Amino acid sequence: AQKITQTQPGMFVQEKEAVTLDCTYDTSDQSYGLFWYKQPSSGEMIFLIYQGSYDEQNATEGRYSLNFQKARKSANLVISASQLGDSAMYFCAMREGQSNFGNEKLTFGTGTRLTIIP
Amino acid sequence: DAGITQSPRHKVTETGTPVTLRCHQTENHRYMYWYRQDPGHGLRLIHYSYGVKDTDKGEVSDGYSVSRSKTEDFLLTLESATSSQTSVYFCAISQGSGSNEKLFFGSGTQLSVL
């Protein structure tokens, strides 16, 4: 079974609209971490946001927020007021087990290609 | 910028030849990782290191070996390259701790095996 599932291969969104990128995960661990990365056409992997399994509040970083629904095992990324520069691939990833001072072996989803339309 | 440099950035090689990719970091991070990225698979962990001469296998380690003789360098070797190893290879380091911990990636190496 896939540990990270991103069901949207591609999305087109009008500029300035909000967008939600879906991510569901599968783990039996009680302690885990969820990450979102952005990969623009230039190819680099850019960290966006992190949510720990014990964090009670949804994580936020500027225009990015993570809609964490633990019972449903979902960790959707929400981008508010989308911009042309948000066009990129977006990857959801999970670390199983407790963070151990650098032991970040992540499992990635297959990604969602987001295109912002002017 | 996590001070990660990958070399080379691009390489074309022939089937059966050995290839070594280098990851260099300047900030004394203990943990280093090699991932490969392929369409439809996202990123998959090949090998990782938790210190000098301390390495372990990841999800897709067959056909790859690694070495870490000093903290700043983590080498990925394809002993005899195959076309299935055509991919983009990313090196990463862990930075921070607890809720601040995250992976930072290098710029990637595009490897083509003909």
Tab-separated table of N, CA and C in Angstrom, chain A residues 35 37 39 42-47 50 55 89 91 95 99-111, chain B residues 9 30-31 33 35 37 40-45 48 90 94 96-107:
chain	number	residue	atom	x	y	z
A	35	PHE	N	5.338	16.645	5.740
A	35	PHE	CA	6.044	17.747	5.098
A	35	PHE	C	5.429	18.024	3.728
A	37	TYR	N	6.823	19.930	0.097
A	37	TYR	CA	7.916	20.544	-0.646
A	37	TYR	C	7.394	21.039	-1.986
A	39	GLN	N	8.624	22.055	-5.922
A	39	GLN	CA	9.686	21.909	-6.909
A	39	GLN	C	9.332	22.716	-8.147
A	42	SER	N	12.781	24.896	-12.285
A	42	SER	CA	14.249	24.904	-12.190
A	42	SER	C	14.782	23.653	-11.489
A	43	GLY	N	13.924	22.913	-10.791
A	43	GLY	CA	14.308	21.606	-10.277
A	43	GLY	C	14.652	21.502	-8.811
A	44	GLU	N	14.892	22.605	-8.135
A	44	GLU	CA	15.275	22.465	-6.734
A	44	GLU	C	14.076	22.101	-5.868
A	45	MET	N	14.332	21.481	-4.746
A	45	MET	CA	13.296	21.095	-3.788
A	45	MET	C	13.286	22.108	-2.656
A	46	ILE	N	12.135	22.747	-2.471
A	46	ILE	CA	12.027	23.831	-1.488
A	46	ILE	C	11.065	23.407	-0.386
A	47	PHE	N	11.529	23.421	0.862
A	47	PHE	CA	10.676	23.089	1.996
A	47	PHE	C	9.620	24.177	2.180
A	50	TYR	N	5.688	22.062	7.774
A	50	TYR	CA	5.802	20.820	8.531
A	50	TYR	C	4.678	20.734	9.572
A	55	ASP	N	1.011	17.748	17.044
A	55	ASP	CA	0.698	19.178	17.015
A	55	ASP	C	-0.814	19.358	16.950
A	89	MET	N	5.642	21.748	-9.128
A	89	MET	CA	5.244	20.458	-8.569
A	89	MET	C	5.275	20.573	-7.055
A	91	PHE	N	5.099	18.236	-3.504
A	91	PHE	CA	5.233	16.887	-2.960
A	91	PHE	C	4.886	16.881	-1.480
A	95	ARG	N	7.596	11.375	7.592
A	95	ARG	CA	8.608	10.700	8.400
A	95	ARG	C	7.852	9.845	9.415
A	99	SER	N	10.978	12.165	15.512
A	99	SER	CA	12.153	12.866	15.005
A	99	SER	C	13.317	12.604	15.948
A	100	ASN	N	14.434	12.228	15.380
A	100	ASN	CA	15.555	11.772	16.188
A	100	ASN	C	16.816	12.540	15.856
A	101	PHE	N	16.731	13.849	15.998
A	101	PHE	CA	17.885	14.710	15.803
A	101	PHE	C	18.621	14.409	14.507
A	102	GLY	N	17.897	14.468	13.444
A	102	GLY	CA	18.523	14.362	12.140
A	102	GLY	C	18.170	13.118	11.360
A	103	ASN	N	17.438	12.217	11.938
A	103	ASN	CA	17.118	10.998	11.213
A	103	ASN	C	15.813	11.196	10.444
A	104	GLU	N	15.898	11.902	9.338
A	104	GLU	CA	14.706	12.265	8.590
A	104	GLU	C	14.618	11.458	7.303
A	105	LYS	N	14.299	10.189	7.440
A	105	LYS	CA	14.087	9.371	6.255
A	105	LYS	C	12.640	9.561	5.821
A	106	LEU	N	12.452	10.299	4.749
A	106	LEU	CA	11.112	10.650	4.309
A	106	LEU	C	10.631	9.736	3.192
A	107	THR	N	9.323	9.496	3.205
A	107	THR	CA	8.638	8.831	2.103
A	107	THR	C	7.811	9.885	1.396
A	108	PHE	N	7.976	9.965	0.077
A	108	PHE	CA	7.328	11.012	-0.708
A	108	PHE	C	6.144	10.467	-1.498
A	109	GLY	N	5.172	11.347	-1.743
A	109	GLY	CA	4.128	11.052	-2.700
A	109	GLY	C	4.623	11.325	-4.119
A	110	THR	N	3.744	11.080	-5.086
A	110	THR	CA	4.141	11.228	-6.492
A	110	THR	C	3.999	12.650	-7.006
A	111	GLY	N	3.413	13.515	-6.211
A	111	GLY	CA	3.379	14.919	-6.553
A	111	GLY	C	2.132	15.367	-7.279
B	9	ARG	N	26.543	18.421	-12.047
B	9	ARG	CA	25.126	18.778	-12.176
B	9	ARG	C	24.457	17.949	-13.261
B	30	ARG	N	25.351	15.991	10.613
B	30	ARG	CA	25.659	14.583	10.836
B	30	ARG	C	24.979	13.682	9.792
B	31	TYR	N	23.696	13.948	9.519
B	31	TYR	CA	22.928	13.068	8.650
B	31	TYR	C	22.929	13.591	7.216
B	33	TYR	N	21.735	12.241	3.026
B	33	TYR	CA	20.849	11.307	2.333
B	33	TYR	C	21.047	11.425	0.827
B	35	TYR	N	18.661	10.608	-2.533
B	35	TYR	CA	17.373	10.250	-3.082
B	35	TYR	C	17.480	10.256	-4.606
B	37	GLN	N	14.828	10.767	-8.052
B	37	GLN	CA	13.503	11.221	-8.453
B	37	GLN	C	13.184	10.728	-9.846
B	40	GLY	N	6.329	9.632	-11.665
B	40	GLY	CA	5.394	8.634	-11.154
B	40	GLY	C	5.806	7.991	-9.849
B	41	HIS	N	7.017	8.343	-9.366
B	41	HIS	CA	7.503	7.738	-8.115
B	41	HIS	C	7.841	8.766	-7.050
B	42	GLY	N	7.832	10.017	-7.368
B	42	GLY	CA	8.283	10.997	-6.395
B	42	GLY	C	9.765	10.810	-6.115
B	43	LEU	N	10.171	11.052	-4.880
B	43	LEU	CA	11.558	10.847	-4.472
B	43	LEU	C	11.633	9.591	-3.630
B	44	ARG	N	12.675	8.797	-3.870
B	44	ARG	CA	12.860	7.561	-3.116
B	44	ARG	C	14.263	7.520	-2.530
B	45	LEU	N	14.348	7.079	-1.285
B	45	LEU	CA	15.618	7.064	-0.569
B	45	LEU	C	16.497	5.912	-1.034
B	48	TYR	N	21.539	6.432	3.199
B	48	TYR	CA	21.763	7.576	4.045
B	48	TYR	C	22.944	7.317	4.968
B	90	PHE	N	19.210	13.514	-5.857
B	90	PHE	CA	19.271	14.604	-4.897
B	90	PHE	C	19.986	14.158	-3.636
B	94	SER	N	19.775	16.882	7.074
B	94	SER	CA	18.790	17.235	8.094
B	94	SER	C	19.289	18.444	8.853
B	96	GLY	N	18.035	21.277	12.043
B	96	GLY	CA	17.067	21.581	13.079
B	96	GLY	C	16.809	20.371	13.956
B	97	SER	N	15.841	20.497	14.859
B	97	SER	CA	15.488	19.382	15.730
B	97	SER	C	14.031	19.502	16.129
B	98	GLY	N	13.432	18.366	16.458
B	98	GLY	CA	12.040	18.346	16.853
B	98	GLY	C	11.152	18.923	15.773
B	99	SER	N	10.276	19.846	16.154
B	99	SER	CA	9.336	20.405	15.193
B	99	SER	C	10.017	21.304	14.166
B	100	ASN	N	11.251	21.684	14.421
B	100	ASN	CA	11.968	22.516	13.463
B	100	ASN	C	12.804	21.704	12.486
B	101	GLU	N	12.760	20.403	12.613
B	101	GLU	CA	13.634	19.583	11.788
B	101	GLU	C	13.066	19.448	10.383
B	102	LYS	N	13.932	19.572	9.412
B	102	LYS	CA	13.501	19.429	8.031
B	102	LYS	C	14.693	19.019	7.181
B	103	LEU	N	14.360	18.459	6.026
B	103	LEU	CA	15.374	18.111	5.043
B	103	LEU	C	15.609	19.281	4.102
B	104	PHE	N	16.865	19.580	3.853
B	104	PHE	CA	17.239	20.527	2.813
B	104	PHE	C	17.951	19.761	1.708
B	105	PHE	N	17.623	20.122	0.484
B	105	PHE	CA	18.128	19.387	-0.658
B	105	PHE	C	19.153	20.192	-1.440
B	106	GLY	N	20.077	19.464	-2.059
B	106	GLY	CA	20.953	20.066	-3.041
B	106	GLY	C	20.207	20.324	-4.339
B	107	SER	N	20.917	20.831	-5.325
B	107	SER	CA	20.292	21.221	-6.592
B	107	SER	C	20.018	20.058	-7.520
